Short mmCIF file of C-alpha atoms and ligand atoms in Angstrom, two decimals:
data_model
loop_
_atom_site.label_atom_id
_atom_site.label_comp_id
_atom_site.label_asym_id
_atom_site.label_seq_id
_atom_site.Cartn_x
_atom_site.Cartn_y
_atom_site.Cartn_z
CA MET I 91 -7.03 -20.46 -34.76
CA ALA I 92 -9.41 -21.09 -31.80
CA LEU I 93 -9.75 -18.05 -29.57
CA VAL I 94 -10.42 -17.89 -25.82
CA ALA I 95 -11.11 -14.86 -23.64
CA GLY I 96 -10.33 -14.03 -20.01
CA VAL I 97 -11.99 -11.31 -17.95
CA ASP I 98 -10.60 -9.58 -14.86
CA SER I 99 -13.50 -7.86 -13.10
CA SER I 100 -11.48 -6.35 -10.28
CA THR I 101 -12.03 -3.44 -7.93
CA GLN I 102 -11.16 -0.52 -10.17
CA SER I 103 -11.84 -1.87 -13.64
CA THR I 104 -12.75 -4.68 -16.02
CA LYS I 105 -9.98 -5.94 -18.32
CA VAL I 106 -10.47 -8.47 -21.07
CA VAL I 107 -7.87 -10.37 -23.09
CA VAL I 108 -8.53 -12.51 -26.15
CA CYS I 109 -5.88 -15.18 -26.69
CA ASP I 110 -4.90 -17.90 -29.11
CA ALA I 111 -6.18 -21.04 -27.32
CA GLU I 112 -3.10 -23.03 -28.29
CA THR I 113 -0.29 -20.61 -27.42
CA GLY I 114 -1.88 -18.11 -25.05
CA GLN I 115 -0.68 -15.24 -27.20
CA VAL I 116 -2.83 -12.14 -26.66
CA VAL I 117 -4.47 -10.99 -29.88
CA ARG I 118 -6.91 -8.33 -28.61
CA GLN I 119 -7.61 -6.48 -25.34
CA GLY I 120 -10.29 -4.22 -23.88
CA ARG I 121 -10.93 -2.40 -20.61
CA ALA I 122 -13.46 -0.19 -18.84
CA ALA I 123 -13.44 1.57 -15.47
CA HIS I 124 -15.65 0.83 -12.45
CA PRO I 125 -17.02 3.57 -10.21
CA ASP I 126 -15.14 4.20 -6.97
CA GLY I 127 -16.59 3.06 -3.65
CA THR I 128 -16.82 0.06 -1.36
CA GLU I 129 -20.36 -0.83 -2.36
CA ILE I 130 -21.42 -1.08 -5.95
CA HIS I 131 -24.46 -2.28 -7.89
CA PRO I 132 -23.47 -5.40 -9.90
CA ASP I 133 -25.03 -3.78 -12.98
CA GLU I 134 -21.89 -1.60 -13.06
CA TRP I 135 -19.75 -4.71 -13.65
CA TRP I 136 -22.08 -5.78 -16.46
CA ARG I 137 -21.92 -2.31 -18.01
CA ALA I 138 -18.10 -2.36 -17.76
CA PHE I 139 -17.97 -5.88 -19.27
CA GLN I 140 -20.09 -4.74 -22.21
CA GLU I 141 -18.02 -1.58 -22.69
CA ALA I 142 -14.75 -3.52 -22.51
CA THR I 143 -15.98 -6.09 -25.05
CA SER I 144 -17.71 -3.64 -27.43
CA ASP I 145 -16.61 -3.31 -31.06
CA GLY I 146 -16.56 -7.06 -31.59
CA LEU I 147 -13.79 -7.86 -29.09
CA LEU I 148 -15.32 -11.31 -28.50
CA ASP I 149 -15.95 -12.10 -32.19
CA GLY I 150 -14.90 -15.67 -32.90
CA VAL I 151 -14.18 -16.47 -29.23
CA ALA I 152 -15.03 -20.10 -28.44
CA SER I 153 -14.70 -20.01 -24.66
CA LEU I 154 -14.52 -17.35 -21.94
CA GLY I 155 -13.68 -17.31 -18.21
CA ILE I 156 -14.28 -14.71 -15.51
CA GLY I 157 -11.81 -13.79 -12.78
CA GLY I 158 -13.42 -11.48 -10.21
CA GLN I 159 -12.57 -9.49 -7.10
CA GLN I 160 -13.03 -11.86 -4.14
CA HIS I 161 -15.51 -11.82 -1.25
CA GLY I 162 -18.06 -9.23 -2.53
CA MET I 163 -21.58 -9.99 -1.22
CA VAL I 164 -24.07 -10.17 -4.10
CA THR I 165 -27.64 -10.79 -2.89
CA LEU I 166 -30.55 -11.71 -5.16
CA ASP I 167 -34.26 -12.03 -4.40
CA GLU I 168 -36.49 -14.89 -5.55
CA HIS I 169 -36.86 -13.24 -8.98
CA GLY I 170 -33.10 -12.88 -9.48
CA GLU I 171 -33.19 -9.11 -8.80
CA VAL I 172 -30.27 -7.58 -6.89
CA VAL I 173 -31.48 -6.84 -3.32
CA ARG I 174 -28.87 -4.16 -2.46
CA PRO I 175 -25.58 -2.95 -3.95
CA ALA I 176 -22.79 -5.50 -3.36
CA LEU I 177 -20.60 -4.87 -0.32
CA LEU I 178 -17.02 -5.23 -1.54
CA TRP I 179 -13.96 -6.87 0.03
CA ASN I 180 -12.65 -3.44 1.10
CA ASP I 181 -15.82 -2.36 2.90
CA THR I 182 -15.06 -2.43 6.62
CA ARG I 183 -18.53 -1.84 8.11
CA SER I 184 -18.78 -5.52 9.12
CA ALA I 185 -15.69 -5.41 11.41
CA LYS I 186 -17.80 -5.80 14.54
CA ALA I 187 -19.81 -8.60 12.93
CA ALA I 188 -16.48 -10.40 12.38
CA GLU I 189 -15.59 -10.04 16.06
CA ASP I 190 -19.02 -11.30 17.09
CA LEU I 191 -18.81 -14.33 14.80
CA ILE I 192 -15.38 -15.26 16.17
CA ARG I 193 -16.61 -15.01 19.75
CA GLU I 194 -19.81 -16.95 19.06
CA LEU I 195 -17.96 -19.91 17.55
CA GLY I 196 -15.50 -20.08 20.45
CA GLY I 197 -12.47 -18.19 19.10
CA PRO I 198 -10.18 -17.81 16.06
CA ALA I 199 -8.94 -21.41 16.14
CA GLU I 200 -12.48 -22.72 15.66
CA TRP I 201 -12.83 -20.74 12.43
CA ALA I 202 -9.32 -21.52 11.20
CA ASN I 203 -9.98 -25.24 11.65
CA ALA I 204 -13.48 -25.09 10.16
CA VAL I 205 -12.87 -23.00 7.00
CA GLY I 206 -9.13 -22.24 6.92
CA LEU I 207 -9.46 -18.59 7.87
CA VAL I 208 -10.45 -16.27 10.70
CA PRO I 209 -13.22 -13.77 9.86
CA VAL I 210 -12.34 -10.15 9.17
CA ALA I 211 -14.58 -7.53 7.58
CA SER I 212 -13.53 -8.55 4.06
CA PHE I 213 -15.10 -12.00 4.12
CA THR I 214 -18.63 -12.54 2.81
CA VAL I 215 -19.95 -14.21 5.96
CA THR I 216 -19.37 -11.05 8.02
CA LYS I 217 -21.19 -8.91 5.44
CA LEU I 218 -24.20 -11.22 5.66
CA ARG I 219 -24.20 -10.90 9.46
CA TRP I 220 -24.03 -7.11 9.11
CA MET I 221 -26.98 -7.17 6.71
CA ALA I 222 -29.06 -9.43 8.97
CA GLU I 223 -28.51 -7.01 11.85
CA HIS I 224 -28.73 -3.66 10.10
CA GLU I 225 -31.05 -4.29 7.17
CA PRO I 226 -33.42 -7.04 8.35
CA GLU I 227 -36.14 -6.20 5.77
CA LEU I 228 -33.64 -6.51 2.93
CA ALA I 229 -32.08 -9.64 4.46
CA ALA I 230 -35.54 -11.24 4.56
CA ARG I 231 -35.78 -10.84 0.76
CA VAL I 232 -32.46 -12.59 0.07
CA ALA I 233 -33.01 -15.88 -1.78
CA THR I 234 -29.49 -16.35 -3.20
CA VAL I 235 -26.00 -15.22 -2.21
CA MET I 236 -23.14 -15.23 -4.68
CA LEU I 237 -19.79 -13.58 -5.43
CA PRO I 238 -18.96 -11.01 -8.13
CA HIS I 239 -17.53 -13.57 -10.59
CA ASP I 240 -20.47 -15.91 -9.99
CA TRP I 241 -22.91 -13.12 -10.81
CA LEU I 242 -21.19 -12.33 -14.11
CA THR I 243 -21.10 -16.04 -15.02
CA TRP I 244 -24.82 -16.24 -14.20
CA LYS I 245 -25.56 -13.17 -16.37
CA LEU I 246 -23.73 -14.85 -19.24
CA THR I 247 -25.07 -18.41 -18.89
CA GLY I 248 -28.09 -18.37 -16.59
CA GLU I 249 -26.26 -20.91 -14.37
CA MET I 250 -25.68 -20.30 -10.65
CA VAL I 251 -22.22 -21.79 -10.26
CA THR I 252 -18.85 -20.96 -8.72
CA ASP I 253 -15.46 -22.63 -8.17
CA ARG I 254 -13.67 -23.73 -4.99
CA GLY I 255 -11.14 -20.86 -5.23
CA ASP I 256 -13.68 -18.07 -4.95
CA ALA I 257 -16.00 -20.10 -2.68
CA SER I 258 -13.11 -20.45 -0.20
CA GLY I 259 -13.17 -16.68 0.36
CA THR I 260 -16.72 -16.65 1.72
CA ALA I 261 -15.79 -18.17 5.14
CA TYR I 262 -18.72 -20.57 4.74
CA TYR I 263 -16.89 -23.01 2.44
CA SER I 264 -14.19 -25.39 3.64
CA ALA I 265 -11.37 -25.56 1.09
CA THR I 266 -9.91 -28.71 2.64
CA ASP I 267 -13.20 -30.63 2.80
CA GLY I 268 -14.65 -29.16 -0.39
CA VAL I 269 -18.06 -28.47 1.17
CA TYR I 270 -20.18 -25.48 2.11
CA ARG I 271 -20.43 -25.04 5.88
CA VAL I 272 -24.11 -24.13 5.81
CA ASP I 273 -24.18 -24.45 9.59
CA LEU I 274 -21.82 -21.44 9.84
CA LEU I 275 -23.81 -19.53 7.24
CA GLU I 276 -27.03 -20.15 9.15
CA LYS I 277 -25.43 -19.00 12.42
CA ALA I 278 -24.29 -15.81 10.71
CA PHE I 279 -27.35 -14.97 8.60
CA GLY I 280 -30.20 -16.75 10.36
CA LYS I 281 -31.09 -18.78 7.24
CA VAL I 282 -29.37 -20.54 4.36
CA PRO I 283 -30.01 -18.86 1.00
CA HIS I 284 -29.41 -20.70 -2.25
CA LEU I 285 -25.66 -20.98 -2.97
CA PRO I 286 -23.98 -21.48 -6.35
CA ARG I 287 -22.92 -25.04 -7.21
CA VAL I 288 -19.15 -25.52 -6.95
CA LEU I 289 -17.62 -26.65 -10.26
CA GLY I 290 -14.33 -28.50 -10.78
CA PRO I 291 -11.30 -26.64 -12.19
CA ASP I 292 -11.88 -27.65 -15.85
CA GLU I 293 -15.67 -27.84 -15.75
CA ALA I 294 -17.76 -25.49 -17.85
CA ALA I 295 -20.51 -23.34 -16.35
CA GLY I 296 -22.59 -23.36 -19.53
CA ARG I 297 -22.97 -21.38 -22.74
CA THR I 298 -23.97 -17.84 -23.60
CA SER I 299 -27.02 -17.15 -25.78
CA THR I 300 -24.64 -17.01 -28.77
CA GLY I 301 -23.13 -20.42 -27.94
CA MET I 302 -19.83 -19.35 -26.39
CA LEU I 303 -18.60 -21.76 -23.69
CA VAL I 304 -18.10 -20.20 -20.24
CA SER I 305 -15.70 -21.82 -17.75
CA ALA I 306 -16.16 -21.96 -13.97
CA GLY I 307 -14.28 -18.69 -13.39
CA THR I 308 -12.55 -17.94 -10.08
CA GLY I 309 -11.34 -15.20 -7.73
CA ASP I 310 -8.89 -12.68 -9.13
CA ASN I 311 -5.92 -13.86 -7.05
CA MET I 312 -6.56 -17.50 -8.03
CA ALA I 313 -6.78 -16.39 -11.66
CA ALA I 314 -3.47 -14.52 -11.35
CA ALA I 315 -1.83 -17.71 -10.04
CA LEU I 316 -3.20 -19.57 -13.09
CA GLY I 317 -2.04 -16.82 -15.42
CA LEU I 318 1.49 -16.97 -14.03
CA GLY I 319 1.58 -20.79 -13.95
CA LEU I 320 2.81 -20.54 -10.34
CA GLU I 321 5.18 -23.18 -9.01
CA VAL I 322 6.19 -24.15 -5.48
CA GLY I 323 8.93 -21.72 -4.31
CA ASP I 324 7.35 -18.76 -6.10
CA VAL I 325 5.58 -16.16 -4.02
CA VAL I 326 3.48 -13.53 -5.77
CA VAL I 327 3.18 -9.99 -4.50
CA SER I 328 0.33 -8.24 -6.29
CA ILE I 329 0.01 -4.47 -5.97
CA GLY I 330 -3.45 -3.53 -7.15
CA THR I 331 -6.20 -1.86 -5.13
CA SER I 332 -5.38 -4.56 -2.59
CA GLY I 333 -1.88 -5.73 -1.85
CA THR I 334 -1.70 -9.52 -1.80
CA VAL I 335 1.06 -12.01 -1.00
CA PHE I 336 0.40 -15.63 -1.94
CA GLY I 337 1.71 -18.92 -3.26
CA VAL I 338 0.44 -22.35 -4.26
CA THR I 339 0.69 -25.30 -1.84
CA ASP I 340 -0.40 -28.94 -1.81
CA LYS I 341 -1.85 -28.68 1.65
CA LEU I 342 -3.08 -26.07 4.03
CA THR I 343 -1.80 -25.03 7.46
CA PRO I 344 -4.55 -23.00 9.14
CA ASP I 345 -3.26 -19.71 10.55
CA VAL I 346 -4.94 -19.06 13.89
CA SER I 347 -3.47 -15.53 13.97
CA GLY I 348 -5.78 -14.74 11.05
CA ALA I 349 -3.07 -13.04 8.98
CA VAL I 350 -3.03 -15.76 6.30
CA ALA I 351 -6.29 -16.85 4.68
CA GLY I 352 -6.29 -20.50 3.62
CA PHE I 353 -7.92 -20.19 0.21
CA ALA I 354 -8.24 -22.88 -2.45
CA ASP I 355 -6.61 -22.24 -5.82
CA ALA I 356 -8.15 -22.83 -9.25
CA THR I 357 -6.39 -26.13 -10.00
CA GLY I 358 -7.24 -28.34 -6.99
CA LYS I 359 -4.47 -27.08 -4.70
CA PHE I 360 -4.41 -24.28 -2.11
CA LEU I 361 -3.54 -20.59 -2.11
CA PRO I 362 -2.51 -19.25 1.31
CA LEU I 363 -2.81 -15.48 1.00
CA VAL I 364 -2.29 -12.27 2.96
CA ALA I 365 -4.18 -9.19 1.79
CA THR I 366 -3.77 -5.54 2.71
CA LEU I 367 -6.27 -2.77 2.00
CA ASN I 368 -3.57 -0.25 1.11
CA ALA I 369 -1.46 -0.83 -1.98
CA ALA I 370 -1.36 1.00 -5.34
CA ARG I 371 -3.65 3.75 -4.10
CA VAL I 372 -1.12 4.73 -1.40
CA LEU I 373 1.10 5.79 -4.30
CA SER I 374 -1.64 7.59 -6.23
CA ALA I 375 -2.87 9.38 -3.06
CA THR I 376 0.69 10.50 -2.27
CA ALA I 377 1.26 11.71 -5.83
CA GLN I 378 -2.02 13.59 -5.69
CA MET I 379 -1.07 15.20 -2.36
CA LEU I 380 2.26 16.31 -3.84
CA GLY I 381 0.50 17.52 -6.99
CA ILE I 382 2.58 15.30 -9.30
CA GLU I 383 2.22 12.36 -11.71
CA LEU I 384 3.03 8.79 -10.69
CA SER I 385 6.16 8.86 -12.84
CA GLU I 386 7.38 11.94 -10.92
CA LEU I 387 6.69 10.16 -7.63
CA ASP I 388 8.97 7.38 -8.85
CA GLU I 389 11.71 9.87 -9.72
CA LEU I 390 11.48 11.56 -6.32
CA ALA I 391 11.48 8.27 -4.39
CA LEU I 392 14.49 6.98 -6.31
CA SER I 393 16.43 10.23 -5.99
CA VAL I 394 17.15 9.55 -2.29
CA LYS I 395 18.59 6.41 -0.69
CA ASP I 396 16.24 6.47 2.29
CA ALA I 397 13.34 8.53 3.61
CA GLY I 398 15.51 10.66 5.90
CA GLY I 399 13.89 9.13 8.97
CA LEU I 400 10.26 9.64 7.80
CA GLU I 401 7.95 6.71 8.34
CA PHE I 402 4.69 6.45 6.39
CA VAL I 403 2.08 4.28 8.07
CA PRO I 404 -0.06 3.47 5.02
CA TYR I 405 -3.46 2.66 6.57
CA LEU I 406 -5.29 5.23 4.43
CA ASP I 407 -8.35 2.99 3.99
CA GLY I 408 -8.19 1.34 7.42
CA GLU I 409 -6.38 -2.01 7.33
CA ARG I 410 -7.16 -5.69 7.07
CA THR I 411 -3.72 -7.20 7.83
CA PRO I 412 -3.06 -6.29 10.57
CA ASN I 413 -6.78 -6.27 11.40
CA LEU I 414 -7.23 -2.54 12.14
CA PRO I 415 -10.37 -1.58 10.20
CA ASP I 416 -10.60 1.89 11.76
CA ALA I 417 -6.90 2.76 11.54
CA THR I 418 -5.72 5.87 9.70
CA GLY I 419 -2.46 6.66 7.97
CA SER I 420 0.34 8.67 9.62
CA LEU I 421 3.57 10.34 8.65
CA LEU I 422 5.95 9.92 11.56
CA ASN I 423 9.26 11.43 12.68
CA MET I 424 8.88 14.72 10.84
CA ARG I 425 11.64 17.27 11.35
CA ARG I 426 12.10 20.57 9.54
CA HIS I 427 15.09 19.18 7.66
CA ASN I 428 13.49 15.92 6.46
CA MET I 429 10.10 17.20 5.23
CA THR I 430 11.00 17.07 1.57
CA PRO I 431 8.87 15.75 -1.32
CA GLN I 432 11.66 13.23 -2.01
CA ASN I 433 11.51 11.82 1.52
CA VAL I 434 7.70 11.74 1.53
CA ALA I 435 7.65 9.90 -1.80
CA ARG I 436 10.24 7.40 -0.60
CA ALA I 437 8.43 6.89 2.72
CA ALA I 438 5.14 6.19 0.91
CA VAL I 439 6.72 3.48 -1.25
CA GLU I 440 8.60 1.99 1.71
CA GLY I 441 5.53 2.11 3.97
CA MET I 442 3.28 0.40 1.42
CA LEU I 443 5.89 -2.28 0.66
CA GLY I 444 6.55 -2.72 4.39
CA GLY I 445 2.97 -3.94 4.88
CA LEU I 446 3.54 -6.53 2.17
CA GLY I 447 6.91 -7.48 3.70
CA ALA I 448 5.03 -8.35 6.90
CA GLY I 449 2.68 -10.40 4.71
CA LEU I 450 5.67 -12.27 3.31
CA ASP I 451 6.80 -13.16 6.86
CA ALA I 452 3.27 -14.39 7.61
CA VAL I 453 3.03 -16.73 4.57
CA ARG I 454 6.49 -18.07 5.38
CA ALA I 455 5.33 -18.80 8.92
CA VAL I 456 2.66 -21.17 7.52
CA GLY I 457 5.25 -22.98 5.41
CA LEU I 458 5.41 -21.16 2.06
CA GLU I 459 8.88 -21.21 0.58
CA ALA I 460 9.91 -17.93 -1.01
CA GLN I 461 12.90 -18.41 -3.28
CA ARG I 462 11.80 -15.46 -5.36
CA ILE I 463 9.04 -12.89 -5.49
CA LEU I 464 7.00 -12.27 -8.63
CA LEU I 465 5.73 -8.70 -8.59
CA ILE I 466 2.49 -8.06 -10.49
CA GLY I 467 -0.54 -5.70 -10.54
CA GLY I 468 -0.81 -2.07 -11.64
CA GLY I 469 1.52 -0.85 -8.87
CA ALA I 470 4.29 -3.19 -10.06
CA ARG I 471 4.70 -0.86 -13.05
CA SER I 472 6.18 1.74 -10.70
CA ALA I 473 9.96 2.08 -11.13
CA ALA I 474 10.26 3.02 -7.45
CA VAL I 475 8.37 -0.09 -6.35
CA GLN I 476 10.57 -2.24 -8.58
CA GLY I 477 13.73 -0.55 -7.26
CA ILE I 478 12.89 -0.60 -3.54
CA ALA I 479 11.07 -3.97 -3.26
CA PRO I 480 14.24 -6.16 -3.14
CA GLU I 481 15.51 -4.20 -0.09
CA ILE I 482 12.22 -4.62 1.74
CA PHE I 483 11.59 -8.28 0.86
CA GLY I 484 15.18 -9.53 1.17
CA VAL I 485 14.76 -12.08 -1.65
CA PRO I 486 15.21 -11.77 -5.41
CA VAL I 487 12.30 -9.91 -7.02
CA GLU I 488 11.29 -10.56 -10.59
CA VAL I 489 8.86 -8.41 -12.50
CA PRO I 490 7.23 -10.53 -15.20
CA ALA I 491 6.47 -8.71 -18.45
CA ALA I 492 3.66 -6.22 -17.77
CA ALA I 493 0.45 -8.10 -18.55
CA GLU I 494 -3.03 -8.66 -17.23
CA TYR I 495 -2.27 -11.88 -15.34
CA VAL I 496 -5.75 -12.22 -13.83
CA ALA I 497 -7.39 -11.99 -17.24
CA LEU I 498 -4.75 -14.31 -18.70
CA GLY I 499 -5.46 -16.88 -15.97
CA ALA I 500 -9.17 -16.68 -16.68
CA ALA I 501 -8.42 -17.19 -20.38
CA ARG I 502 -6.25 -20.19 -19.54
CA GLN I 503 -9.13 -21.68 -17.57
CA ALA I 504 -11.44 -21.02 -20.54
CA ALA I 505 -9.02 -22.92 -22.80
CA TRP I 506 -8.85 -25.76 -20.24
CA ALA I 507 -12.66 -26.06 -20.20
CA LEU I 508 -12.72 -25.96 -24.02
CA THR I 509 -10.11 -28.61 -24.74
CA GLY I 510 -10.09 -30.67 -21.53
CA GLN I 511 -6.27 -30.24 -21.39
CA TYR I 512 -4.43 -27.85 -19.05
CA PRO I 513 -2.94 -25.40 -21.57
CA ALA I 514 0.87 -25.47 -21.60
CA TRP I 515 1.16 -21.81 -22.59
N1 ADP E 8 3.17 3.19 -13.11
C1 ADP E 8 2.40 3.08 -12.02
N2 ADP E 8 2.88 3.45 -10.80
C2 ADP E 8 2.11 3.31 -9.69
N3 ADP E 8 0.84 2.84 -9.69
C3 ADP E 8 0.34 2.46 -10.87
C4 ADP E 8 1.07 2.55 -12.09
N4 ADP E 8 0.28 2.10 -13.10
C5 ADP E 8 -0.90 1.75 -12.54
N5 ADP E 8 -0.88 1.98 -11.21
C6 ADP E 8 -1.97 1.78 -10.22
O1 ADP E 8 -2.41 0.45 -10.26
C7 ADP E 8 -3.78 0.40 -9.81
C8 ADP E 8 -4.56 -0.53 -10.70
O2 ADP E 8 -3.97 -1.79 -10.62
P1 ADP E 8 -4.79 -3.11 -10.90
O3 ADP E 8 -3.90 -4.26 -10.61
O4 ADP E 8 -5.41 -3.01 -12.24
O5 ADP E 8 -5.93 -2.95 -9.78
P2 ADP E 8 -7.30 -3.72 -9.56
O6 ADP E 8 -7.09 -5.10 -10.14
O7 ADP E 8 -7.46 -3.73 -8.08
O8 ADP E 8 -8.43 -2.97 -10.21
C9 ADP E 8 -4.30 1.82 -9.81
O9 ADP E 8 -4.45 2.26 -8.47
C10 ADP E 8 -3.19 2.60 -10.54
O10 ADP E 8 -3.05 3.92 -10.04
O1 5SP E 9 -9.78 -9.33 -0.88
C1 5SP E 9 -8.90 -9.68 -1.65
C2 5SP E 9 -8.17 -10.95 -1.49
O2 5SP E 9 -8.53 -11.66 -0.34
C3 5SP E 9 -8.54 -8.76 -2.79
O3 5SP E 9 -7.33 -9.14 -3.37
C4 5SP E 9 -9.67 -8.73 -3.81
O4 5SP E 9 -9.70 -9.96 -4.48
C5 5SP E 9 -9.57 -7.53 -4.73
O5 5SP E 9 -8.48 -7.58 -5.57
P1 5SP E 9 -7.88 -6.38 -6.47
O6 5SP E 9 -9.01 -5.67 -7.10
O7 5SP E 9 -7.05 -5.52 -5.59
O8 5SP E 9 -7.03 -7.12 -7.48
#
């Protein structure tokens, strides 16, 4: 039996699945945590990858693919050394840089038409502008810019490559034209560092020192779409560190409002996506505040039929959609009679899902059909989320069997690169 492996190097952890290349059945799994924070040295991802794959997890694996958190700015000097810790997708320090870049190009529509999205602090191009302005000595040393999954692929193979899915989250790659917009990168950063070569969906990046094939890899949301085998009419809501709402389309409608990012997917199509900064951790922060476990939060939230008038504005980490990087969370409409743990728990779940409900409206506005929602990510394991989501979204919600869909998608890509056939798992 040929084995393939998929890696999900996401915000909070690295997860690895080893699958039968023919059926996709998972035969082994590993995981390791990442440190908290919105900037992180890439060595931490390498350490987590090694920890997650220790004890021979990859023994006998013929091909491996990496799915990684999107947008993180990894900068290398001319010797391949990391110049500064990577600024992650949820780091909001480049919010002003985003505003400046929009103004300099002539407005949001110019960006939406050029690269399918309007800059916000999450996108790599704004982080590069921030670095050029605030850390000019470090910026001067930057010879190469890449994304988290690219860096891991490079560590494994020595090849500086990426795929169009992850490249489309930089804001200096046009998903529709399939080219880097080095002119935009130069305007933002003042120079054009070396960029990873963009591979096709089934192309291999190279081989590890032990001979294992490594596929192109992709961003974690693109990998999740691959893992689910998404079809037109399906919309995914993923509740991880980020909340994301996305679907696969044949063509892209740029969203000038900036709510929907026009990403590429990992198969040659597109992946319009809305992302929020506040998802599963709204639930864990609320449980922590109440001094209870997540399972108890579920019980409390489901023990009442509404939040008794409480409204939880969930912007605990600022927010990206809507673009309010400095926003804070609030608990509104408190009265003596409604300040119960049950109501607070319910309001937290409703508030977090409400942000994703607005995301659903936004992807519909650019033409995504939503006949059903597929709910995935760590937060989808919550009974309260599963119970309350249909009310908030107003369409049937299905919860696929709990699985690591990002890692599974990366494994599917690894099998595709190995055999040359899209695996019909
Ligand atoms: N049963 C649960 N109820 C609520 N949240 C959960 C549950 N299980 C896991 N989570 C949350 O899911 C998050 C991790 O989800 P995951 O999709 O792996 O995130 P990421 O890919 O961003 O690292 C954590 O914040 C964790 O607290
Ligand atoms: O910024 C985005 C999507 O645009 C995030 O979805 C990141 O890709 C991180 O994902 P998770 O770690 O939350 O899965």
